[in-house]
PDB file of C-alpha atoms and ligand atoms in Angstrom:
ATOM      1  CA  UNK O 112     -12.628 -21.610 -14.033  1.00 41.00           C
ATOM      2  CA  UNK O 113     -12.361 -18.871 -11.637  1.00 43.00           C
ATOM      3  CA  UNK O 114     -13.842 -15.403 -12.322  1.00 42.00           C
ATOM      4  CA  UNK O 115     -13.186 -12.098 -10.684  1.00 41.00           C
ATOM      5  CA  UNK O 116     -12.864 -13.045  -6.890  1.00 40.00           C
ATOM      6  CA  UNK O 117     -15.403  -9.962  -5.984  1.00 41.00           C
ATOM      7  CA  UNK O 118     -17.934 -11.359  -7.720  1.00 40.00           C
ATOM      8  CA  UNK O 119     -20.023 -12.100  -4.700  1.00 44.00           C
ATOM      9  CA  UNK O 120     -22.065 -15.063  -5.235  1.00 46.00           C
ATOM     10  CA  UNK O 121     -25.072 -15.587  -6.313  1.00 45.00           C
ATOM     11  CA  UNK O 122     -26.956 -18.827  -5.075  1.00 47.00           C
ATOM     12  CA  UNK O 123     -28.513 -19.180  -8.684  1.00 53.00           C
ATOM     13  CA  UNK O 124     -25.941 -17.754 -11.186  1.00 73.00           C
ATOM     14  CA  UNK O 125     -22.356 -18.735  -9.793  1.00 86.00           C
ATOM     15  CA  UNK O 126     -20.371 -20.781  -7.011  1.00 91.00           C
ATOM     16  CA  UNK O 127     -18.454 -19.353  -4.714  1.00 96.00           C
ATOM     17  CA  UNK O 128     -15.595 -21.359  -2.368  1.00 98.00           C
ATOM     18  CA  UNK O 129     -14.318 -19.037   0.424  1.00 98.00           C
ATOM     19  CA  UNK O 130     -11.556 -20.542   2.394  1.00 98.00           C
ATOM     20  CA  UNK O 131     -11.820 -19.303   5.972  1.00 98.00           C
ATOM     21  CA  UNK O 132      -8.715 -21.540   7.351  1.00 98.00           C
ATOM     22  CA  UNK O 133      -6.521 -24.165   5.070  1.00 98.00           C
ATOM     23  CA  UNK O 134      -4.346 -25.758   7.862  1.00 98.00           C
ATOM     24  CA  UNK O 135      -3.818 -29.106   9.655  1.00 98.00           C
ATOM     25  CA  UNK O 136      -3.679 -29.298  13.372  1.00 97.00           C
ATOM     26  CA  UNK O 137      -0.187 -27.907  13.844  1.00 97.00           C
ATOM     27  CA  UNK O 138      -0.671 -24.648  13.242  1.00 97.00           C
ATOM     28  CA  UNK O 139      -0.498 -22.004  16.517  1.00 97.00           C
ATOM     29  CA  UNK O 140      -3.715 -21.009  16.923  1.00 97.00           C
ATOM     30  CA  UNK O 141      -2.734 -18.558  19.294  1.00 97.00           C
ATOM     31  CA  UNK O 142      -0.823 -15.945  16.650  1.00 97.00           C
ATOM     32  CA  UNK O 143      -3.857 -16.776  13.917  1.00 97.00           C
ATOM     33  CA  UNK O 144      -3.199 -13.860  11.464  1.00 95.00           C
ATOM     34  CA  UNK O 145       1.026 -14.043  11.698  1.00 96.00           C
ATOM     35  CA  UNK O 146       2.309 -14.952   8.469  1.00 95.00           C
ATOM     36  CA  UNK O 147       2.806 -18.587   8.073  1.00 95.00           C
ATOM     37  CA  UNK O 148       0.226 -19.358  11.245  1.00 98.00           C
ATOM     38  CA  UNK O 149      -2.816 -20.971   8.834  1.00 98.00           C
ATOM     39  CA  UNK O 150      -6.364 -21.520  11.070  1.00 98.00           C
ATOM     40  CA  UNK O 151      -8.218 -25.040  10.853  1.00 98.00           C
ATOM     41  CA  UNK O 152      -9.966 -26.031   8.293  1.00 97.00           C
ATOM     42  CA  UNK O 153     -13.241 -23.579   7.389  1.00 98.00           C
ATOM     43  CA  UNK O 154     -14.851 -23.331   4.590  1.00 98.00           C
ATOM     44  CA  UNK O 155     -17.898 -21.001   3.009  1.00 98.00           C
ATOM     45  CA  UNK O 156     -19.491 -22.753   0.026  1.00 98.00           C
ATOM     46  CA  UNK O 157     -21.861 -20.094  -1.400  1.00 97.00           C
ATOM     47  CA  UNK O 158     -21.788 -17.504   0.938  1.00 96.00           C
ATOM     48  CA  UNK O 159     -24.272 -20.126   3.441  1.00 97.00           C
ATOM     49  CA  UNK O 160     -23.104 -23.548   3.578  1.00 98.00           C
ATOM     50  CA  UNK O 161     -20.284 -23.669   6.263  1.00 98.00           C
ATOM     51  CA  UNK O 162     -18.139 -26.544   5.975  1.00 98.00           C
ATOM     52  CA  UNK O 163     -16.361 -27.269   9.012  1.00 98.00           C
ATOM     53  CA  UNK O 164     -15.966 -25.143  12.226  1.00 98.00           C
ATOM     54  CA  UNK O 165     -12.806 -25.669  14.123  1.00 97.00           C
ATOM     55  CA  UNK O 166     -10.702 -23.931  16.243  1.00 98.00           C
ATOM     56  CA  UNK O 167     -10.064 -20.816  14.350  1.00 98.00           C
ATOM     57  CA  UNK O 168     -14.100 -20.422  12.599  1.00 98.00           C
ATOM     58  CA  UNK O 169     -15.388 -17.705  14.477  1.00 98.00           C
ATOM     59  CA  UNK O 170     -11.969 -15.720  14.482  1.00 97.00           C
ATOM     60  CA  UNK O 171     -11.622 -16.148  10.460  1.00 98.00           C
ATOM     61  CA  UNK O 172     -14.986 -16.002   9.688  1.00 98.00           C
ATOM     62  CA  UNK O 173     -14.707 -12.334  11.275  1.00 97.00           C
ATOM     63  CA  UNK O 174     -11.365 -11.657   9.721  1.00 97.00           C
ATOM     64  CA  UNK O 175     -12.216 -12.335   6.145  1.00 98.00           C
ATOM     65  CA  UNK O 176     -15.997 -10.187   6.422  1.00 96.00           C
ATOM     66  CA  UNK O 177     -18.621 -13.370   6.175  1.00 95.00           C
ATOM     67  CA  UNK O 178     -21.278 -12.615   7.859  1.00 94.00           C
ATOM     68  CA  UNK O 179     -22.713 -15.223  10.532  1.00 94.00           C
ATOM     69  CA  UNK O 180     -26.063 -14.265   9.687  1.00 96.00           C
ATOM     70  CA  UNK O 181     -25.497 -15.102   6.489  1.00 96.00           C
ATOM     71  CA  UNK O 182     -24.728 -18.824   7.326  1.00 98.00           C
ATOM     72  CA  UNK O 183     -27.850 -21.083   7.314  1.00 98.00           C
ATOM     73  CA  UNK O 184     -25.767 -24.617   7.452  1.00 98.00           C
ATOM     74  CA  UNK O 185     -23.436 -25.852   9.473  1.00 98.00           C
ATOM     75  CA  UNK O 186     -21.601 -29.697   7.975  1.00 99.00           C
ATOM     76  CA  UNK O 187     -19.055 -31.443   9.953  1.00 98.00           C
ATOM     77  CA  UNK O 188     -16.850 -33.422   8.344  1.00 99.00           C
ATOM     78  CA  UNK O 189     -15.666 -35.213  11.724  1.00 98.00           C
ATOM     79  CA  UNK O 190     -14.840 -34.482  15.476  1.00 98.00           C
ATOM     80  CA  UNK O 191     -11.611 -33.369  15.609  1.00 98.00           C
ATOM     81  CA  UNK O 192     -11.171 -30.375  17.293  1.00 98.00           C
ATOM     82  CA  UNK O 193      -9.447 -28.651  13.388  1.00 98.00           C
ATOM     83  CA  UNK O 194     -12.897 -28.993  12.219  1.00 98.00           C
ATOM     84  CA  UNK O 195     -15.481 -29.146  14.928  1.00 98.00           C
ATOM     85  CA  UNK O 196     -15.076 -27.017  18.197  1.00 98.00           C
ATOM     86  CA  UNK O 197     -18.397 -26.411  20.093  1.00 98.00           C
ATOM     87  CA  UNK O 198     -16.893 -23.067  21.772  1.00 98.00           C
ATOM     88  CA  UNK O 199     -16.250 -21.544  18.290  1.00 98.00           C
ATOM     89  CA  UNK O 200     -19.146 -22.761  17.073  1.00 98.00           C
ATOM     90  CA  UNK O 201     -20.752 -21.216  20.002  1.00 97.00           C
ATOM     91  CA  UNK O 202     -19.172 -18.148  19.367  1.00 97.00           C
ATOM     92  CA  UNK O 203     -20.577 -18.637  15.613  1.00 97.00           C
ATOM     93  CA  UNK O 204     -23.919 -18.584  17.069  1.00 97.00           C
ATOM     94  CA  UNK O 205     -23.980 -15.810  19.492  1.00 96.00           C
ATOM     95  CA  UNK O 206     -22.790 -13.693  16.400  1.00 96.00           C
ATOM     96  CA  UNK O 207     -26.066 -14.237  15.056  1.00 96.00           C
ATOM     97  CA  UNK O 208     -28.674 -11.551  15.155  1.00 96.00           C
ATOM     98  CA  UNK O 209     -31.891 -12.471  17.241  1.00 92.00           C
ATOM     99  CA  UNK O 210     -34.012 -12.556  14.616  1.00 94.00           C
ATOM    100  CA  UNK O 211     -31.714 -15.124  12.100  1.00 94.00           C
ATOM    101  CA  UNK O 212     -33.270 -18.247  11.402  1.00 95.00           C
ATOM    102  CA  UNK O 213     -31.204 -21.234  13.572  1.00 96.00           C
ATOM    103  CA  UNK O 214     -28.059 -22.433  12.297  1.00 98.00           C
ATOM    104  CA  UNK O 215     -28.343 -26.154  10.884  1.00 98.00           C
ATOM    105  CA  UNK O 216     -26.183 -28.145  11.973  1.00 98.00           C
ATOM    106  CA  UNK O 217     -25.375 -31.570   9.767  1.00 98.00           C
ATOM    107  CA  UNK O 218     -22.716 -33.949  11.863  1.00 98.00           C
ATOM    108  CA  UNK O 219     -22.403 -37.292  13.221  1.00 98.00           C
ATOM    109  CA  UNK O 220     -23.825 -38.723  15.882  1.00 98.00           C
ATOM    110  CA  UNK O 221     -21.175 -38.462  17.847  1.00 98.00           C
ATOM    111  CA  UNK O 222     -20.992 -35.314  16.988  1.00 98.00           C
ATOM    112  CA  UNK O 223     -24.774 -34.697  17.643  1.00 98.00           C
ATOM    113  CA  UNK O 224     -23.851 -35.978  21.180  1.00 98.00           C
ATOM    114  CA  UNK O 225     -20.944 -33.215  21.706  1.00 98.00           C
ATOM    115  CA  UNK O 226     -22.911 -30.411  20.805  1.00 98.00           C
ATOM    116  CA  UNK O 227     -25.896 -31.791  23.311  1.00 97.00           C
ATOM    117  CA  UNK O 228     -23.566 -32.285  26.078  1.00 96.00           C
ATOM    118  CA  UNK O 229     -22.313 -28.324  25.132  1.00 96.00           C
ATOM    119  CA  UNK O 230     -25.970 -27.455  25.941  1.00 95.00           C
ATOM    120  CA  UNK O 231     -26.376 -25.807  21.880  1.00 94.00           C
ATOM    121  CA  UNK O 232     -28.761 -28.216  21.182  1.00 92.00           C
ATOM    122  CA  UNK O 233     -31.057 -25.286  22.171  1.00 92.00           C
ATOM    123  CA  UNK O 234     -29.431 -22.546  20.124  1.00 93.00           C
ATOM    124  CA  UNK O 235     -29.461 -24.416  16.652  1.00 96.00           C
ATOM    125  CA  UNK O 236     -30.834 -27.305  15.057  1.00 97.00           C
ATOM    126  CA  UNK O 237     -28.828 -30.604  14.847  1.00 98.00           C
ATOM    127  CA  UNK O 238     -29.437 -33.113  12.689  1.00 98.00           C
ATOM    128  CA  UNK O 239     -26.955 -36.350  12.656  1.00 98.00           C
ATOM    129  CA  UNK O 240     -25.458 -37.722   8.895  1.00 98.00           C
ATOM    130  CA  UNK O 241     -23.740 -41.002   8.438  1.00 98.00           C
ATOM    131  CA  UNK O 242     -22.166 -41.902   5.031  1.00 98.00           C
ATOM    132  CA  UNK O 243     -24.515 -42.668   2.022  1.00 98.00           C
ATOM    133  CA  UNK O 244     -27.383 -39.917   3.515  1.00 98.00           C
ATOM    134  CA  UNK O 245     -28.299 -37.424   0.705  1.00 98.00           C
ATOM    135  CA  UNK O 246     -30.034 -34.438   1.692  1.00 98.00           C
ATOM    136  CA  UNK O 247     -30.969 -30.571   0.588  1.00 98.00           C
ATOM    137  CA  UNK O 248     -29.520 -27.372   1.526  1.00 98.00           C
ATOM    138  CA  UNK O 249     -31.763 -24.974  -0.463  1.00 96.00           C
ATOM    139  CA  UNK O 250     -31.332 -25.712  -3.711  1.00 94.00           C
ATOM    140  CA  UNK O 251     -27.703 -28.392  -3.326  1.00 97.00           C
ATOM    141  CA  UNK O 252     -28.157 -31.601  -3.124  1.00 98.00           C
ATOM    142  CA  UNK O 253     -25.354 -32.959  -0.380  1.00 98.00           C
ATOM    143  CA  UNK O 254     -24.150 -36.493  -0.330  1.00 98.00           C
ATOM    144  CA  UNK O 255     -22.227 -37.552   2.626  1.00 98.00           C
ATOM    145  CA  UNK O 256     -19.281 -40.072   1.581  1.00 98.00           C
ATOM    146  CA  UNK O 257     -16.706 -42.480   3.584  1.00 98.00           C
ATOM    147  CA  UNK O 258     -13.504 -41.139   4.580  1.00 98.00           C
ATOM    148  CA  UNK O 259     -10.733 -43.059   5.133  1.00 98.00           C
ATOM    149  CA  UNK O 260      -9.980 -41.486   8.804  1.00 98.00           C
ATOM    150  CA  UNK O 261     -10.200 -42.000  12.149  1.00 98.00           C
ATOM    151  CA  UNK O 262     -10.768 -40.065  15.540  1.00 98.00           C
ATOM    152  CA  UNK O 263      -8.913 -42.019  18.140  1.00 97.00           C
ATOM    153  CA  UNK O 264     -11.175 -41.125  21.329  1.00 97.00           C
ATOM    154  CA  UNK O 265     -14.399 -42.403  19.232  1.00 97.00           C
ATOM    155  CA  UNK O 266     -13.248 -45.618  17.415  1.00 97.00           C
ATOM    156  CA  UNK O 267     -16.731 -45.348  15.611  1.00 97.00           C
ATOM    157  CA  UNK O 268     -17.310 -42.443  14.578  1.00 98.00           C
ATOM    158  CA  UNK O 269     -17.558 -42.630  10.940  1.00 98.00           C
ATOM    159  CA  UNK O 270     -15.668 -39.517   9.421  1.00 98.00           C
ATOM    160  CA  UNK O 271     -17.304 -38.206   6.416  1.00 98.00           C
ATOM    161  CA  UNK O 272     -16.811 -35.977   3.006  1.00 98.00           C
ATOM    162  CA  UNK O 273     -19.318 -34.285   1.127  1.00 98.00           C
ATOM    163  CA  UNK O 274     -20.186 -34.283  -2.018  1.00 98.00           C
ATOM    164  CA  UNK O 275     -22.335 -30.972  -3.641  1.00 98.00           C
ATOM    165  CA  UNK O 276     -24.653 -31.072  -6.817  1.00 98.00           C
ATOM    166  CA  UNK O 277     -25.438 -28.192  -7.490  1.00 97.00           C
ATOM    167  CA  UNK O 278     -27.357 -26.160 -11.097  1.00 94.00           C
ATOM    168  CA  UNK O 279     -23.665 -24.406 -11.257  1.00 94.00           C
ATOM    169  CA  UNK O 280     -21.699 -27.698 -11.490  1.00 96.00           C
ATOM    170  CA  UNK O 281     -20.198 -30.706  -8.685  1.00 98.00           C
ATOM    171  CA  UNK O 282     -17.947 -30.151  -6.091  1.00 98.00           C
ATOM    172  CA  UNK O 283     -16.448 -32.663  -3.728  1.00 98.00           C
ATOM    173  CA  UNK O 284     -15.033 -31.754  -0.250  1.00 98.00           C
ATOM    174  CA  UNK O 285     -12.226 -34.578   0.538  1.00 98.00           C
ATOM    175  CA  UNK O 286     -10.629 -33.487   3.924  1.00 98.00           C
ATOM    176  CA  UNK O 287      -9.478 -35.293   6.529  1.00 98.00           C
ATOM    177  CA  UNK O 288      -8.615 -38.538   5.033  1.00 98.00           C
ATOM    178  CA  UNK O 289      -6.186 -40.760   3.174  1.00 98.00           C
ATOM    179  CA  UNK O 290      -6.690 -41.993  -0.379  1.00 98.00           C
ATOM    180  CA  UNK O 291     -10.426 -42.755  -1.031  1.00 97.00           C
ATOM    181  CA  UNK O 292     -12.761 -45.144   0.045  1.00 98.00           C
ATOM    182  CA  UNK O 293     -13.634 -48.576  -2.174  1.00 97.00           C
ATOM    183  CA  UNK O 294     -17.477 -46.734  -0.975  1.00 97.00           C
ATOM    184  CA  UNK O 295     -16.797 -43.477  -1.933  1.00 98.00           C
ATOM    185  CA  UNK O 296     -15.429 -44.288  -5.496  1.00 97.00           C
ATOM    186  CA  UNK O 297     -18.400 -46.494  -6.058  1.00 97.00           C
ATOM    187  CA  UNK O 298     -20.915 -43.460  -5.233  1.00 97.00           C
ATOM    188  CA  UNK O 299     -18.671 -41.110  -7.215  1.00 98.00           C
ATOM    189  CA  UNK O 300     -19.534 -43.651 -10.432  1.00 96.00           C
ATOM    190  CA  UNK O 301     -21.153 -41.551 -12.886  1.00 96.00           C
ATOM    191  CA  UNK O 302     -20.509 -38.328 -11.797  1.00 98.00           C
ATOM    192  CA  UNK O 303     -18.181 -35.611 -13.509  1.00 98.00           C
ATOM    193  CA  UNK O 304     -16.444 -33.858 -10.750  1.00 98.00           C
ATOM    194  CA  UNK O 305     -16.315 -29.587 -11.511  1.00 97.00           C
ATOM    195  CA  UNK O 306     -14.166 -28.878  -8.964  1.00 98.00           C
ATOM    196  CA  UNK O 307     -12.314 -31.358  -5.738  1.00 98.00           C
ATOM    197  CA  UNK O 308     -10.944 -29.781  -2.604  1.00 98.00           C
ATOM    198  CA  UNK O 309      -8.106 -32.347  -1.907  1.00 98.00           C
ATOM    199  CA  UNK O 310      -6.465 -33.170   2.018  1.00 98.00           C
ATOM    200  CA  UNK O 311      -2.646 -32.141   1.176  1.00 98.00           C
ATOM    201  CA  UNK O 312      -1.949 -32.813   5.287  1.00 98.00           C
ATOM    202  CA  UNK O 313       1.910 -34.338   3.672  1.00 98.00           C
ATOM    203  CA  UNK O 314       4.398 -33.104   1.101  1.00 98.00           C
ATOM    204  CA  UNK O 315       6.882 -35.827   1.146  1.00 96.00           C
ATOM    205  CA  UNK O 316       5.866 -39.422   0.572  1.00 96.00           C
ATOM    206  CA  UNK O 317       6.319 -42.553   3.562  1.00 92.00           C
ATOM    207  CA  UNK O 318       5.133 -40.103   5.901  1.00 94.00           C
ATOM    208  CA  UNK O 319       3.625 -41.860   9.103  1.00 93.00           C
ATOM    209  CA  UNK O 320       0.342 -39.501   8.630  1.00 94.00           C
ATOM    210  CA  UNK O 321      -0.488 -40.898   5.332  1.00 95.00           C
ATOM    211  CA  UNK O 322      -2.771 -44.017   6.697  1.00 96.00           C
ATOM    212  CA  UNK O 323      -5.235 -40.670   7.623  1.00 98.00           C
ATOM    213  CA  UNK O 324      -3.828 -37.850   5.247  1.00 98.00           C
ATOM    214  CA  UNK O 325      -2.670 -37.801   2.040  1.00 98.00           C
ATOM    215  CA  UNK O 326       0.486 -36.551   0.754  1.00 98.00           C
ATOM    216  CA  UNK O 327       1.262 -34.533  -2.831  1.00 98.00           C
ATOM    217  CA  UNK O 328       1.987 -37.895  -4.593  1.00 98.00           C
ATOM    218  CA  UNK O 329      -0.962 -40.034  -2.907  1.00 98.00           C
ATOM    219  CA  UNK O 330      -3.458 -36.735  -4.260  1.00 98.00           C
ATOM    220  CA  UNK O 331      -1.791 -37.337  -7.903  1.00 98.00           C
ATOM    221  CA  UNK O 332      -2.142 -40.978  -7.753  1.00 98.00           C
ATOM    222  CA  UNK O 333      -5.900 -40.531  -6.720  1.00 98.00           C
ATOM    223  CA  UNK O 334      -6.576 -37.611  -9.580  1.00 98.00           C
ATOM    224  CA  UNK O 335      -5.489 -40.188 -12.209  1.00 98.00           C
ATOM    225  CA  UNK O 336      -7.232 -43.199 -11.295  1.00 97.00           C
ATOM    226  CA  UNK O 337     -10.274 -41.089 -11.092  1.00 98.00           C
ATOM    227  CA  UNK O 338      -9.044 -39.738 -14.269  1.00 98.00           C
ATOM    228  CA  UNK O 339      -9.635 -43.017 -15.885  1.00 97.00           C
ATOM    229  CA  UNK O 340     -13.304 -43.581 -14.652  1.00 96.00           C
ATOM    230  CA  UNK O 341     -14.292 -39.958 -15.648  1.00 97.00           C
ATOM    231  CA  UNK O 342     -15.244 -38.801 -12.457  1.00 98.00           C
ATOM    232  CA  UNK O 343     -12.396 -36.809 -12.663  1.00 98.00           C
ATOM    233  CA  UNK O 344     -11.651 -34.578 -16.089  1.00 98.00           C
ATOM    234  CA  UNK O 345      -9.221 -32.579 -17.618  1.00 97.00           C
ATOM    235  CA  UNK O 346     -11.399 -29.613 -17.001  1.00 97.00           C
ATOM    236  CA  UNK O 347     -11.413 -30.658 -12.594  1.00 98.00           C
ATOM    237  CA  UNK O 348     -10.519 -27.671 -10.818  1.00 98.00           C
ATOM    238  CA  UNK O 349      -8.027 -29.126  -7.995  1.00 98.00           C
ATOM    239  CA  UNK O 350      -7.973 -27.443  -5.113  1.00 98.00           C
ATOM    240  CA  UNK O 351      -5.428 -28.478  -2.338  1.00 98.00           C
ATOM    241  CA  UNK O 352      -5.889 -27.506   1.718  1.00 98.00           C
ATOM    242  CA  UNK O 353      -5.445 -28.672   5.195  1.00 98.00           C
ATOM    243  CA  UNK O 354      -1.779 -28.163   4.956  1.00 98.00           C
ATOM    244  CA  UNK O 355       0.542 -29.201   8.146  1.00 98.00           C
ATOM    245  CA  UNK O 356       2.729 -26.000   8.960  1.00 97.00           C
ATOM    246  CA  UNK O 357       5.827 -29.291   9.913  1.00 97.00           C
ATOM    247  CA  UNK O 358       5.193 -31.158   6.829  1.00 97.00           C
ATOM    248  CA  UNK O 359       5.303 -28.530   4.158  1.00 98.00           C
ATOM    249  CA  UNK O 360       8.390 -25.505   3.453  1.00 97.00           C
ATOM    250  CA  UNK O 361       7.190 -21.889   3.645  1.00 96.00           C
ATOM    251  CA  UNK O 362       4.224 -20.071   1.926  1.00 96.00           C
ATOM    252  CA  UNK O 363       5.815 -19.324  -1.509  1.00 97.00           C
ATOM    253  CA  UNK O 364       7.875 -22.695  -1.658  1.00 98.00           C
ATOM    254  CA  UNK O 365       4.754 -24.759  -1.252  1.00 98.00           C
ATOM    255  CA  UNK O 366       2.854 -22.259  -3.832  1.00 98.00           C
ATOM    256  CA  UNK O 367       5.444 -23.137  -5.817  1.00 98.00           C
ATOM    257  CA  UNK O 368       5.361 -26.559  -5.746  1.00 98.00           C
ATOM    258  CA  UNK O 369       1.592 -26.822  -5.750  1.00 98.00           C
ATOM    259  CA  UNK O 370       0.779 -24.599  -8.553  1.00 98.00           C
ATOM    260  CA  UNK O 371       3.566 -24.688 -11.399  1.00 98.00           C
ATOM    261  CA  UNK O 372       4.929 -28.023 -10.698  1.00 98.00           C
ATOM    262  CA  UNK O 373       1.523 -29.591 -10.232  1.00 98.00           C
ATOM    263  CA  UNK O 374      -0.786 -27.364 -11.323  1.00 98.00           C
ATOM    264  CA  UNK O 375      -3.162 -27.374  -8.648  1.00 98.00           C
ATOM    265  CA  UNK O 376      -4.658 -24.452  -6.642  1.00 98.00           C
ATOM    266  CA  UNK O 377      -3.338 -24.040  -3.110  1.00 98.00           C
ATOM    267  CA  UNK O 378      -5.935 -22.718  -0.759  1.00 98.00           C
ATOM    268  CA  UNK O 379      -5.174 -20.106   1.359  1.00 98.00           C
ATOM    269  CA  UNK O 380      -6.661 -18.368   4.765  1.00 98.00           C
ATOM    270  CA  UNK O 381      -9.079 -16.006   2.898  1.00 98.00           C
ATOM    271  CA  UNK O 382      -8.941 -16.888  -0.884  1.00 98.00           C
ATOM    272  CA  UNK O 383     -12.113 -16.610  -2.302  1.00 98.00           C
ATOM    273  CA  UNK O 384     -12.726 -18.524  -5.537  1.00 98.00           C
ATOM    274  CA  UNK O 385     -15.868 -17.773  -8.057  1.00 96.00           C
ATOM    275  CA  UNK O 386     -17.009 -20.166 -10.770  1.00 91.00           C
TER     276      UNK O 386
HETATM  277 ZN1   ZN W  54      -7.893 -31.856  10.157  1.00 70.57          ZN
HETATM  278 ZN1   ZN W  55      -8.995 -35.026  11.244  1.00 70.57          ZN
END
């Protein structure tokens, strides 16, 4: 469960979720920092691991003190522009002191593509990840995993969650997408989840969006099936994010809502979480 938030982490001792921007694409960029105004989904797992870098990365990453130095992996979780925006991840990049080591980028091919045709392939390392690849970022082992999504200029792309083992515990990353995968649940046999960051795009239910997001009841219905193959516990730490400014009420109504009716965090720009 969460300890003191200023407990920086520690790669080896603790884990450490820093949310750098917790809203869908409807958001106005433009007044990032007005109350209300949430930036696109960003995420710092363990002070390095960057998850995501929309619209709004570099400008929250400054706002909330991480350090781009400190960030030595870059994963995409698809091309939409919330999550994956070669200026700010330019920006991200020219932040860097000269003598960092290059940021690592994980995305998909298409992805790969975007950030060649952005001339960075020179500034960083790219390396492309379809669903099913396992890999290492220092000491976590990441599993990419099938989202139920879709980016509409690149019919097939295949959009992508991750899932972290780690010493401290397992953590899966479940944004953008709708319900979960008949592939995904099948690779998430066996495995206790720790904590779940869950895509709470909808409030209300029979919302158009829910073929790609899910709403409050779809992330219920998915916590107790899971429930019932272990993968999920009683002791999950649910974490809900991506939130559409149109779909949900106001700050402290959806806190509210989130957190004594359903007991589930609700991310916020800059809430830093320490297990
Ligand atoms: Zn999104
Ligand atoms: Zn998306």
């Amino acid at each position: 469960m969460p300890s003191p938030p200023n407990s920086d982490c520690n790669f080896e001792m603790s884990c450490s979720l820093h949310f750098i921007g917790t809203g869908a694409a409807d958001h106005d960029w433009k007044n990032i920092g007005a109350p209300g105004v949430r930036g696109s989904a960003c995420t710092l797992l363990n002070g390095h691991i960057l998850l995501d870098a929309g619209v709004t990365a570099a400008v929250n990453l400054g706002r909330f003190g991480a350090e781009p130095d400190a960030v030595t992996d870059l994963l995409i979780t698809h091309t939409h522009i919330d999550h994956f925006d070669p200026q700010a991840i330019g920006k991200i990049i020219a932040a860097r002191s000269a003598d960092a080591a290059p940021l690592h980028i994980h995305c998909s091919p298409e992805g790969v593509e975007i950030l060649r045709g952005n001339s960075l392939e020179t500034q960083c390392r790219i390396t492309a990840v379809k669903p099913g690849d396992t890999f290492l970022v220092g000491e976590t082992q990441v599993t990419a995993l099938s989202s139920n999504h879709l980016i509409k200029e690149r019919f097939a792309e295949e959009t992508m969650w991750y899932l972290f083992r780690m010493k401290q515990g397992n953590l899966l990353y479940a944004l953008d997408g709708a319900w979960i995968t008949t592939r995904t649940a099948e690779m998430l046999r066996g495995i206790s989840l720790d904590w779940a960051v869950w895509d709470a795009t909808v409030h209300q239910t029979a919302d158009q969006r829910s073929f790609e997001h899910n709403d409050l009841t779809m992330v219920e219905m998915i916590i107790a099936a899971l429930k019932t193959r272990n993968t999920v516990t009683d002791k999950t730490v649910h974490i809900l994010t991506h939130f559409a400014r149109t779909l949900w009420p106001d700050e402290a109504a959806t806190r509210r809502i989130v957190e004594e009716e359903h007991g589930k965090l609700m991310a916020y720009d800059g809430l830093k979480l320490t297990f």
